[in-house]
């Protein structure tokens, strides 16, 4: 149990920052008996991000995709310490991490330091805003549970406000204009979920707005979903057209106010024009930026000076320029896309690496002890020498751990009206597919990835509930 956590002075302190995809997949496979394991994160749960867009409309309830970190740590063989805190400063010289409790309830101790022998940075990324004025103040993001709850509340607030007595037609149009910025998978999946919510539920409950609700997706590049094949991009764009979602490509947002989005659109003739779009709800999904604690660490390590997108790591995920810091997931630059798939494979790799390191250290100690006894008591040298040799063989085998290798299983995205797109690698080939069957595949794939049996059951029940009774339109 947690309370029995007593750091063992003979073991190294392994500090893990974060409770996301990278950190949790490491924790799941790590043999915690080998280290004093300390997990630090401002969030005391793991979040299954692939279903976060479904939470914005209540297709899935938020608690169904959260898994308490303590339900993971309590099943470990040796106790793991968890501190709900944010790492605010990493000092690689003194090997310490400063941690702050930034939650609402604070005790007398809320800012202190933790020492590490080995550190894993898995803090993920923050939302990119590119310094565009007004974004931070006026938009909703879609990264954390709180973001999804805020969006869910705001959608219904816009609907109820649009139907308020004596609302002018222009104001109704503004309030019911839902703008999504960023045509990556987050923006596309959210736009699809939102249109579903409107078509399947809102329209029935509030019929007077049925021809006024509008979703617009804005993307700076010439097309949405750049990581998918051309065929699936076309499929997504034509599905969106059918769903009545407006896609504005080659349109880059430059400024946001409390009621409008200003964007620069490039026409087919290459001419640029400024478009001002009034909105009721604005969701900003333009990808990742480096977290301050990571930026600060990078600034202390000369070998990181040319890295821009996060901590540059080597093929064993060791942060370049350090010996005892590793990084995984969205905060690490290992040459892969910032996805859950990559982060979880990296976390599992580190668990194998650390388990191996502990095993080989134990064998090295054994060899050392045997050699000493051989020197002290040369009498039974034959037997001991054989034993040493067998340990050395084992050591060579264990030390032969290959560098990290990522296996891409494919890309999958939900695009609304019970359709999904998938670029899947299978039996050494790739195939691209879209449509209703892919949607069933999307659902079953997510279900099999879903964290615990408890999560799986909750998600299925949510899907059934929203199908049978419709999504809940009360504004919490
Ligand atoms: P995260 O999972 O973000 O975890 C970071 C952890 O660090 C969190 O626990 C956070 O609380 C903690 N933390 C933050 N700051 C600090 C600090 N200062 N100190 C300590 N801890 C800190 N990828 C896919 O492959 N497939 C998908 O279908 C998919 N869908 C997605 C849908 C959405 C809406 C989003 C936003 C992302 C999606 N992704 C998907 C991407 C995927 O979620 C990320 O790539 C993945 O979460 C990265 O894992 P991570 O461990 O690096 O970071
Ligand atoms: P992203 O980086 O994939 O896409 C952001 C998009 O925003 C880009 O296409 C960019 O051109 C556009 N953009 C940037 N600034 C803009 C501006 N000012 N105006 C208009 N458009 C602008 O971001 P994401 O969708 O949040 O995804 C982040 C990561 O998470 C990616 O690696 C993605 O693969 C992963 N993810 C995967 C899934 C999935 O597999 N289903 C779902 C969500 C996220």
Coordinates of C-alpha atoms and ligand atoms in Angstrom, one line a residue:
X1 CA 0.0 0.0 0.0
X2 CA 1.0 3.6 -0.6
X3 CA 1.5 4.5 3.0
X4 CA 4.2 1.9 3.3
X5 CA 6.4 3.7 0.7
X6 CA 9.8 4.1 2.4
X7 CA 12.6 4.9 0.0
X8 CA 15.1 2.1 0.2
X9 CA 18.6 3.6 0.4
X10 CA 20.1 0.7 -1.5
X11 CA 17.9 1.5 -4.6
X12 CA 18.0 4.3 -7.0
X13 CA 15.3 7.0 -7.1
X14 CA 13.4 6.8 -10.4
X15 CA 11.3 9.9 -10.8
X16 CA 8.6 9.9 -13.5
X17 CA 7.0 13.2 -14.6
X18 CA 3.5 12.9 -16.0
X19 CA 0.5 10.5 -16.0
X20 CA -0.2 10.5 -19.7
X21 CA 0.4 7.9 -22.4
X22 CA 4.2 7.7 -22.1
X23 CA 4.4 7.7 -18.3
X24 CA 1.6 5.2 -17.7
X25 CA 2.7 2.7 -20.3
X26 CA 6.2 2.8 -18.6
X27 CA 4.6 2.4 -15.2
X28 CA 2.5 -0.6 -16.3
X29 CA 5.5 -2.6 -17.5
X30 CA 8.0 -1.4 -15.0
X31 CA 9.2 -3.8 -12.3
X32 CA 8.9 -1.4 -9.4
X33 CA 10.8 -3.6 -7.0
X34 CA 14.1 -2.5 -8.6
X35 CA 13.7 1.3 -7.8
X36 CA 12.2 3.8 -5.5
X37 CA 9.5 4.9 -8.0
X38 CA 8.1 8.4 -7.6
X39 CA 5.4 9.7 -10.0
X40 CA 4.7 13.4 -10.2
X41 CA 1.8 15.0 -12.2
X42 CA -0.8 17.7 -11.7
X43 CA -3.4 15.1 -12.8
X44 CA -4.1 12.1 -10.6
X45 CA -5.5 10.1 -13.5
X46 CA -4.6 8.8 -17.0
X47 CA -6.7 10.2 -19.8
X48 CA -7.7 8.2 -22.9
X49 CA -7.3 11.1 -25.3
X50 CA -8.6 9.3 -28.5
X51 CA -12.2 9.5 -27.1
X52 CA -11.9 13.1 -25.8
X53 CA -13.7 14.6 -28.8
X54 CA -16.7 12.3 -28.0
X55 CA -16.8 13.9 -24.5
X56 CA -17.5 17.4 -25.9
X57 CA -21.0 16.3 -26.9
X58 CA -21.7 13.7 -24.3
X59 CA -21.5 10.7 -26.6
X60 CA -19.1 9.5 -23.9
X61 CA -19.1 10.8 -20.3
X62 CA -15.8 12.2 -19.2
X63 CA -15.3 9.8 -16.2
X64 CA -15.5 6.8 -18.5
X65 CA -12.2 7.7 -20.2
X66 CA -10.3 8.6 -17.0
X67 CA -8.4 6.0 -15.0
X68 CA -7.1 6.9 -11.5
X69 CA -3.4 6.7 -11.3
X70 CA -3.7 5.0 -7.9
X71 CA -5.6 2.1 -9.5
X72 CA -2.5 1.5 -11.6
X73 CA 0.1 2.0 -8.9
X74 CA -1.7 -0.1 -6.2
X75 CA -1.4 -3.2 -8.4
X76 CA 2.4 -2.9 -8.6
X77 CA 4.7 -5.3 -6.7
X78 CA 6.5 -2.6 -4.8
X79 CA 4.8 0.6 -3.6
X80 CA 5.0 3.7 -5.9
X81 CA 4.8 7.2 -4.5
X82 CA 2.5 9.6 -6.3
X83 CA 2.6 13.4 -5.7
X84 CA -0.1 15.5 -7.3
X85 CA 2.0 18.4 -8.3
X86 CA 3.5 20.2 -11.3
X87 CA 7.2 20.0 -12.0
X88 CA 8.3 23.6 -12.4
X89 CA 12.1 23.3 -12.6
X90 CA 14.5 20.5 -13.3
X91 CA 18.1 21.0 -12.1
X92 CA 20.3 18.5 -14.0
X93 CA 23.4 19.5 -12.0
X94 CA 21.9 18.9 -8.5
X95 CA 19.6 16.2 -9.9
X96 CA 16.5 17.7 -8.4
X97 CA 13.0 18.5 -9.5
X98 CA 11.1 21.5 -8.0
X99 CA 7.4 20.6 -7.5
X100 CA 4.4 22.8 -6.8
X101 CA 0.9 21.9 -5.7
X102 CA -1.2 24.2 -8.0
X103 CA -4.5 22.5 -7.1
X104 CA -7.3 24.4 -5.3
X105 CA -6.6 22.8 -1.9
X106 CA -3.1 23.5 -0.6
X107 CA -1.5 22.3 2.6
X108 CA 1.3 24.1 4.5
X109 CA 3.7 22.1 2.3
X110 CA 3.0 22.9 -1.3
X111 CA 6.3 23.7 -2.9
X112 CA 9.4 21.5 -2.4
X113 CA 12.1 19.5 -4.1
X114 CA 12.5 15.8 -5.0
X115 CA 15.9 14.2 -5.7
X116 CA 16.4 11.7 -8.5
X117 CA 19.0 9.3 -9.7
X118 CA 17.1 8.6 -12.9
X119 CA 14.5 11.0 -14.3
X120 CA 11.8 10.4 -17.0
X121 CA 10.2 13.5 -18.5
X122 CA 6.8 12.6 -19.9
X123 CA 5.0 15.9 -19.4
X124 CA 3.5 16.0 -22.9
X125 CA 2.9 19.3 -24.7
X126 CA 0.8 22.4 -24.4
X127 CA -1.5 24.0 -27.0
X128 CA 0.2 26.0 -29.7
X129 CA -1.3 29.5 -30.2
X130 CA 1.7 30.9 -32.2
X131 CA 1.2 34.1 -30.2
X132 CA -1.9 35.0 -32.2
X133 CA -3.7 37.7 -30.4
X134 CA -6.9 36.8 -28.5
X135 CA -6.5 33.0 -28.8
X136 CA -5.7 32.3 -25.2
X137 CA -8.4 34.6 -23.9
X138 CA -11.3 33.6 -26.1
X139 CA -11.0 30.1 -27.4
X140 CA -11.6 26.7 -26.0
X141 CA -8.8 24.1 -26.4
X142 CA -9.3 20.3 -26.6
X143 CA -6.6 18.6 -24.7
X144 CA -7.8 17.9 -21.1
X145 CA -11.0 16.7 -19.5
X146 CA -11.8 20.3 -18.3
X147 CA -11.6 21.5 -21.9
X148 CA -14.1 19.0 -23.1
X149 CA -16.5 19.9 -20.2
X150 CA -16.1 23.6 -21.0
X151 CA -17.0 23.0 -24.7
X152 CA -20.0 20.8 -23.8
X153 CA -21.3 23.5 -21.6
X154 CA -20.7 26.3 -24.1
X155 CA -22.4 24.5 -27.0
X156 CA -25.7 24.4 -25.1
X157 CA -25.1 27.9 -23.7
X158 CA -24.9 29.2 -27.3
X159 CA -28.0 27.3 -28.3
X160 CA -30.0 28.6 -25.3
X161 CA -28.7 32.2 -25.7
X162 CA -29.6 32.1 -29.4
X163 CA -33.2 31.3 -28.5
X164 CA -33.4 34.1 -25.9
X165 CA -36.3 36.5 -26.3
X166 CA -35.9 39.2 -28.9
X167 CA -32.5 38.0 -30.1
X168 CA -31.7 39.7 -33.4
X169 CA -31.2 37.5 -36.5
X170 CA -27.5 38.5 -36.8
X171 CA -26.9 37.6 -33.2
X172 CA -28.6 34.3 -33.6
X173 CA -26.4 33.6 -36.6
X174 CA -23.3 34.5 -34.7
X175 CA -24.2 32.5 -31.6
X176 CA -24.9 29.4 -33.7
X177 CA -21.7 29.6 -35.7
X178 CA -19.3 27.0 -34.3
X179 CA -15.8 27.7 -35.6
X180 CA -13.0 25.1 -35.3
X181 CA -9.4 26.2 -36.1
X182 CA -7.0 23.5 -37.2
X183 CA -7.7 20.7 -39.7
X184 CA -5.5 18.1 -38.0
X185 CA -7.3 15.0 -36.5
X186 CA -8.3 16.9 -33.3
X187 CA -10.2 19.6 -35.3
X188 CA -11.7 17.1 -37.8
X189 CA -12.9 14.7 -35.1
X190 CA -14.4 17.5 -33.0
X191 CA -16.2 19.0 -36.0
X192 CA -17.7 15.6 -36.9
X193 CA -18.8 15.0 -33.3
X194 CA -20.4 18.4 -33.1
X195 CA -22.3 18.1 -36.3
X196 CA -23.6 14.6 -35.1
X197 CA -24.8 16.2 -31.9
X198 CA -26.7 18.8 -33.8
X199 CA -28.1 16.4 -36.4
X200 CA -29.1 13.7 -34.0
X201 CA -30.2 15.6 -30.9
X202 CA -30.1 19.4 -30.7
X203 CA -32.2 19.7 -33.9
X204 CA -35.0 17.5 -32.3
X205 CA -35.0 19.4 -29.0
X206 CA -34.7 22.9 -30.3
X207 CA -36.2 22.7 -33.8
X208 CA -36.4 26.5 -34.3
X209 CA -32.7 26.7 -34.8
X210 CA -32.5 23.8 -37.3
X211 CA -31.5 25.9 -40.3
X212 CA -29.2 28.2 -38.4
X213 CA -26.6 26.0 -36.7
X214 CA -23.4 26.0 -38.7
X215 CA -20.0 24.4 -38.2
X216 CA -16.9 25.8 -40.0
X217 CA -13.5 24.2 -40.0
X218 CA -10.5 26.5 -40.8
X219 CA -7.2 25.1 -42.0
X220 CA -4.1 27.1 -43.1
X221 CA -2.8 24.4 -45.5
X222 CA -4.4 23.3 -48.8
X223 CA -6.1 20.3 -47.2
X224 CA -7.2 18.8 -43.9
X225 CA -5.7 15.6 -42.3
X226 CA -2.3 16.0 -43.9
X227 CA -1.1 12.7 -42.4
X228 CA -3.7 10.6 -44.3
X229 CA -3.6 9.5 -47.9
X230 CA -5.1 11.7 -50.6
X231 CA -8.1 9.3 -51.1
X232 CA -9.1 9.6 -47.4
X233 CA -8.6 13.4 -47.4
X234 CA -11.0 13.6 -50.4
X235 CA -13.4 11.2 -48.6
X236 CA -13.3 13.3 -45.5
X237 CA -13.9 16.5 -47.4
X238 CA -16.8 15.1 -49.3
X239 CA -18.3 13.6 -46.1
X240 CA -18.0 17.0 -44.5
X241 CA -19.8 18.6 -47.4
X242 CA -22.7 16.1 -47.1
X243 CA -22.8 16.8 -43.3
X244 CA -22.9 20.5 -44.1
X245 CA -19.7 21.3 -42.4
X246 CA -17.9 24.2 -44.2
X247 CA -14.2 23.6 -44.7
X248 CA -12.1 26.7 -45.4
X249 CA -8.6 25.6 -46.4
X250 CA -5.7 27.9 -47.3
X251 CA -7.2 30.1 -44.6
X252 CA -4.9 31.2 -41.7
X253 CA -6.4 32.7 -38.6
X254 CA -4.5 35.9 -37.6
X255 CA -6.5 37.4 -34.8
X256 CA -9.3 36.5 -32.5
X257 CA -11.7 38.8 -30.5
X258 CA -14.5 37.8 -28.1
X259 CA -17.0 37.6 -31.0
X260 CA -15.0 37.3 -34.2
X261 CA -12.2 35.4 -36.0
X262 CA -10.1 37.2 -38.5
X263 CA -8.4 35.0 -41.1
X264 CA -6.3 35.5 -44.2
X265 CA -7.6 33.5 -47.1
X266 CA -5.6 32.7 -50.2
X267 CA -7.8 32.4 -53.3
X268 CA -7.3 30.1 -56.3
X269 CA -5.5 33.0 -58.1
X270 CA -3.1 33.4 -55.2
X271 CA -4.7 36.6 -54.1
X272 CA -5.0 37.1 -50.3
X273 CA -8.1 38.5 -48.6
X274 CA -9.1 39.1 -45.0
X275 CA -12.3 37.4 -43.8
X276 CA -14.0 38.3 -40.5
X277 CA -16.2 35.6 -39.1
X278 CA -18.5 36.2 -36.1
X279 CA -18.7 33.1 -33.9
X280 CA -20.5 31.7 -30.8
X281 CA -18.1 28.9 -30.0
X282 CA -14.4 28.8 -31.0
X283 CA -12.3 25.7 -30.6
X284 CA -8.6 26.0 -31.2
X285 CA -6.8 22.9 -32.3
X286 CA -3.6 23.9 -34.1
X287 CA -1.2 21.3 -32.5
X288 CA 1.5 21.3 -29.9
X289 CA 3.9 23.7 -28.3
X290 CA 6.8 23.0 -25.8
X291 CA 5.9 23.2 -22.1
X292 CA 7.8 25.9 -20.0
X293 CA 9.5 23.3 -17.7
X294 CA 10.8 21.5 -20.8
X295 CA 12.0 24.7 -22.4
X296 CA 13.8 25.6 -19.2
X297 CA 15.5 22.2 -19.1
X298 CA 16.6 22.5 -22.7
X299 CA 18.1 25.9 -22.0
X300 CA 20.4 24.4 -19.4
X301 CA 21.8 21.7 -21.7
X302 CA 24.1 22.9 -24.4
X303 CA 23.5 19.8 -26.6
X304 CA 19.8 20.9 -26.8
X305 CA 20.4 24.3 -28.2
X306 CA 19.3 23.5 -31.8
X307 CA 16.2 21.6 -30.8
X308 CA 13.0 23.5 -31.2
X309 CA 10.1 21.1 -30.8
X310 CA 11.2 19.4 -27.5
X311 CA 13.9 17.3 -25.9
X312 CA 16.1 15.7 -28.5
X313 CA 16.7 12.1 -27.5
X314 CA 19.0 9.4 -28.7
X315 CA 17.9 5.9 -29.9
X316 CA 17.6 4.8 -26.3
X317 CA 15.4 7.8 -25.5
X318 CA 18.2 9.4 -23.3
X319 CA 18.0 13.2 -23.5
X320 CA 21.0 14.3 -25.6
X321 CA 23.6 15.9 -23.4
X322 CA 22.6 14.0 -20.2
X323 CA 23.2 10.6 -18.8
X324 CA 20.3 10.1 -16.4
X325 CA 17.4 11.8 -18.0
X326 CA 15.1 10.1 -20.5
X327 CA 12.1 11.6 -22.3
X328 CA 9.0 10.0 -24.0
X329 CA 6.0 11.2 -25.9
X330 CA 5.0 14.7 -27.1
X331 CA 7.8 16.4 -25.1
X332 CA 10.5 14.2 -26.8
X333 CA 11.9 14.6 -30.3
X334 CA 12.8 11.1 -31.5
X335 CA 11.8 11.5 -35.1
X336 CA 8.1 10.4 -34.8
X337 CA 4.7 12.2 -34.8
X338 CA 3.4 13.3 -31.4
X339 CA 0.8 10.5 -31.0
X340 CA -0.4 8.2 -28.2
X341 CA 0.8 5.3 -30.3
X342 CA 4.4 6.6 -30.2
X343 CA 4.3 7.7 -26.6
X344 CA 3.0 4.3 -25.4
X345 CA 5.6 2.3 -27.3
X346 CA 8.3 4.6 -26.0
X347 CA 7.1 4.1 -22.4
X348 CA 7.0 0.4 -22.8
X349 CA 10.5 0.5 -24.2
X350 CA 11.8 2.4 -21.2
X351 CA 10.2 -0.1 -18.9
X352 CA 12.1 -2.9 -20.6
X353 CA 15.3 -0.8 -20.5
X354 CA 15.0 -0.1 -16.8
X355 CA 14.1 -3.7 -15.9
X356 CA 17.1 -4.8 -17.9
X357 CA 19.4 -2.3 -16.3
X358 CA 18.4 -3.4 -12.8
X359 CA 18.8 -7.1 -13.8
X360 CA 22.3 -6.5 -15.2
X361 CA 23.3 -4.4 -12.2
X362 CA 22.2 -7.3 -9.9
X363 CA 24.2 -9.8 -12.0
X364 CA 27.3 -7.5 -12.0
X365 CA 27.1 -7.4 -8.2
X366 CA 26.8 -11.2 -8.1
X367 CA 29.9 -11.6 -10.3
X368 CA 31.8 -9.1 -8.2
X369 CA 30.9 -11.1 -5.0
X370 CA 31.8 -14.4 -6.5
X371 CA 35.1 -13.0 -7.8
X372 CA 35.9 -11.7 -4.3
X373 CA 35.0 -15.1 -2.7
X374 CA 37.2 -16.8 -5.3
X375 CA 40.1 -14.6 -4.2
X376 CA 39.5 -15.3 -0.6
X377 CA 38.9 -19.0 -0.8
X378 CA 40.7 -20.4 -3.8
X379 CA 39.7 -24.0 -2.7
X380 CA 36.5 -24.5 -4.7
X381 CA 37.6 -22.3 -7.6
X382 CA 36.3 -24.7 -10.3
X383 CA 32.7 -24.5 -9.3
X384 CA 32.8 -20.7 -8.7
X385 CA 34.5 -20.0 -12.1
X386 CA 31.7 -22.0 -13.9
X387 CA 29.1 -20.0 -12.0
X388 CA 30.8 -16.7 -12.9
X389 CA 30.9 -17.7 -16.5
X390 CA 27.2 -18.5 -16.6
X391 CA 26.4 -15.2 -15.1
X392 CA 28.6 -13.4 -17.6
X393 CA 26.8 -15.1 -20.4
X394 CA 23.5 -14.0 -19.0
X395 CA 24.8 -10.5 -18.6
X396 CA 25.8 -10.3 -22.2
X397 CA 22.4 -11.6 -23.3
X398 CA 20.6 -9.0 -21.1
X399 CA 22.8 -6.2 -22.2
X400 CA 22.1 -6.9 -25.8
X401 CA 18.9 -4.7 -25.7
X402 CA 18.2 -3.2 -29.1
X403 CA 17.5 0.6 -29.5
X404 CA 13.9 1.9 -29.6
X405 CA 12.1 1.0 -32.8
X406 CA 8.6 2.3 -33.5
X407 CA 6.0 0.1 -35.2
X408 CA 3.3 2.1 -36.9
X409 CA 0.0 0.4 -36.6
X410 CA -1.9 3.0 -38.7
X411 CA -3.9 6.2 -38.4
X412 CA -7.6 6.3 -37.5
X413 CA -10.0 9.2 -37.3
X414 CA -13.7 9.6 -36.8
X415 CA -15.2 12.1 -39.2
X416 CA -18.9 12.2 -38.2
X417 CA -22.2 10.6 -39.3
X418 CA -20.9 7.2 -38.3
X419 CA -18.0 7.2 -40.7
X420 CA -14.3 6.9 -40.0
X421 CA -11.1 7.0 -42.0
X422 CA -8.2 4.6 -41.5
X423 CA -4.8 4.2 -43.0
X424 CA -3.8 0.8 -41.6
X425 CA -0.6 -1.2 -42.1
X426 CA -1.4 -4.9 -42.1
X427 CA 0.7 -7.8 -43.3
X428 CA 3.4 -5.6 -44.6
X429 CA 0.9 -3.7 -46.8
X430 CA -1.0 -0.5 -46.3
X431 CA -4.6 0.0 -47.0
X432 CA -6.7 3.1 -46.8
X433 CA -10.4 2.8 -46.0
X434 CA -13.3 5.0 -45.1
X435 CA -17.0 4.6 -44.3
X436 CA -19.4 2.8 -42.0
X437 CA -17.5 -0.4 -41.7
X438 CA -14.4 1.6 -40.8
X439 CA -16.5 3.3 -38.2
X440 CA -17.2 -0.1 -36.6
X441 CA -13.5 -0.9 -36.8
X442 CA -12.8 2.5 -35.2
X443 CA -15.1 1.7 -32.3
X444 CA -13.7 -1.7 -31.8
X445 CA -10.1 -0.6 -32.1
X446 CA -10.6 2.1 -29.5
X447 CA -12.5 -0.3 -27.3
X448 CA -9.6 -2.8 -27.4
X449 CA -7.2 0.0 -26.6
X450 CA -9.3 1.4 -23.8
X451 CA -7.4 1.3 -20.7
X452 CA -9.1 -1.1 -18.1
X453 CA -12.1 -3.4 -18.3
X454 CA -13.9 -0.8 -16.2
X455 CA -13.3 1.9 -18.8
X456 CA -14.3 -0.5 -21.6
X457 CA -17.6 -1.3 -19.9
X458 CA -18.3 2.4 -19.1
X459 CA -17.6 3.5 -22.7
X460 CA -19.9 0.8 -24.2
X461 CA -22.7 1.8 -21.8
X462 CA -22.3 5.4 -22.7
X463 CA -22.5 4.6 -26.4
X464 CA -25.7 2.5 -25.8
X465 CA -27.2 5.2 -23.6
X466 CA -26.6 8.0 -26.1
X467 CA -28.0 5.9 -28.9
X468 CA -31.1 4.9 -26.9
X469 CA -32.0 8.2 -25.2
X470 CA -30.1 10.7 -27.2
X471 CA -27.3 12.9 -25.8
X472 CA -28.1 15.0 -22.8
X473 CA -28.8 18.6 -23.7
X474 CA -28.8 20.0 -20.2
X475 CA -26.2 22.7 -19.6
X476 CA -24.4 21.7 -16.5
Ligands
LIG1 P1 0.1 13.3 -22.3 O1 -0.7 12.1 -22.5 O2 -0.4 14.7 -22.7 O3 0.5 13.3 -20.8 C1 1.3 14.4 -20.2 C2 1.2 14.2 -18.7 O4 2.1 15.1 -18.0 C3 -0.2 14.5 -18.1 O5 -0.5 13.6 -17.1 C4 -0.1 15.9 -17.6 O6 -1.0 16.2 -16.5 C5 1.4 15.8 -17.0 N1 2.1 17.1 -16.9 C6 1.9 18.3 -17.6 N2 2.7 19.2 -17.1 C7 3.4 18.7 -16.1 C8 4.5 19.2 -15.3 N3 4.9 20.4 -15.3 N4 4.9 18.3 -14.3 C9 4.5 17.0 -14.2 N5 3.5 16.5 -15.0 C10 3.0 17.3 -16.0 N6 -2.9 10.0 -30.6 C11 -3.1 8.8 -31.2 O7 -2.2 8.1 -31.4 N7 -4.4 8.4 -31.5 C12 -5.5 9.2 -31.3 O8 -6.6 8.8 -31.7 C13 -5.3 10.4 -30.6 N8 -6.4 11.2 -30.4 C14 -6.2 12.4 -29.8 C15 -7.3 13.2 -29.5 C16 -7.1 14.4 -28.9 C17 -8.3 15.3 -28.6 C18 -5.8 14.8 -28.5 C19 -5.6 16.2 -27.8 C20 -4.7 14.1 -28.7 C21 -4.9 12.8 -29.4 N9 -3.8 12.0 -29.7 C22 -4.0 10.8 -30.3 C23 -2.4 12.4 -29.3 C24 -2.0 11.8 -28.0 O9 -3.0 12.1 -27.0 C25 -0.7 12.4 -27.5 O10 0.3 12.2 -28.5 C26 -0.3 11.7 -26.2 O11 -1.2 12.0 -25.2 C27 1.1 12.0 -25.8 O12 1.4 11.3 -24.6 P2 2.4 12.0 -23.5 O13 2.6 11.0 -22.4 O14 3.6 12.5 -24.2 O15 1.6 13.2 -23.0
LIG2 P1 -2.0 19.0 -35.8 O1 -0.7 19.6 -35.6 O2 -2.1 17.6 -36.4 O3 -2.8 19.9 -36.8 C1 -2.9 21.3 -36.6 C2 -3.4 22.0 -37.9 O4 -3.7 23.3 -37.6 C3 -2.3 21.9 -39.0 O5 -2.9 21.3 -40.1 C4 -2.0 23.4 -39.2 O6 -1.8 23.7 -40.6 C5 -3.3 24.1 -38.7 N1 -3.0 25.5 -38.3 C6 -2.0 26.0 -37.6 N2 -2.1 27.3 -37.4 C7 -3.3 27.7 -38.0 C8 -3.9 28.9 -38.1 N3 -3.5 30.0 -37.6 N4 -5.1 29.0 -38.8 C9 -5.6 27.9 -39.4 N5 -5.0 26.6 -39.3 C10 -3.8 26.5 -38.6 O7 -2.8 19.1 -34.4 P2 -3.8 18.1 -33.7 O8 -4.9 17.8 -34.6 O9 -4.2 18.7 -32.4 O10 -3.0 16.8 -33.5 C11 -1.9 16.8 -32.6 C12 -1.2 15.4 -32.6 O11 -2.1 14.5 -32.0 C13 -0.9 14.9 -34.0 O12 0.3 14.2 -34.0 C14 -2.1 14.0 -34.3 O13 -1.7 13.0 -35.2 C15 -2.4 13.4 -32.9 N6 -3.9 13.1 -32.9 C16 -4.2 12.0 -33.5 C17 -5.6 11.7 -33.6 C18 -6.0 10.4 -34.3 O14 -5.2 9.6 -34.6 N7 -7.3 10.1 -34.4 C19 -6.6 12.5 -33.1 C20 -6.1 13.7 -32.5 C21 -4.8 14.0 -32.4

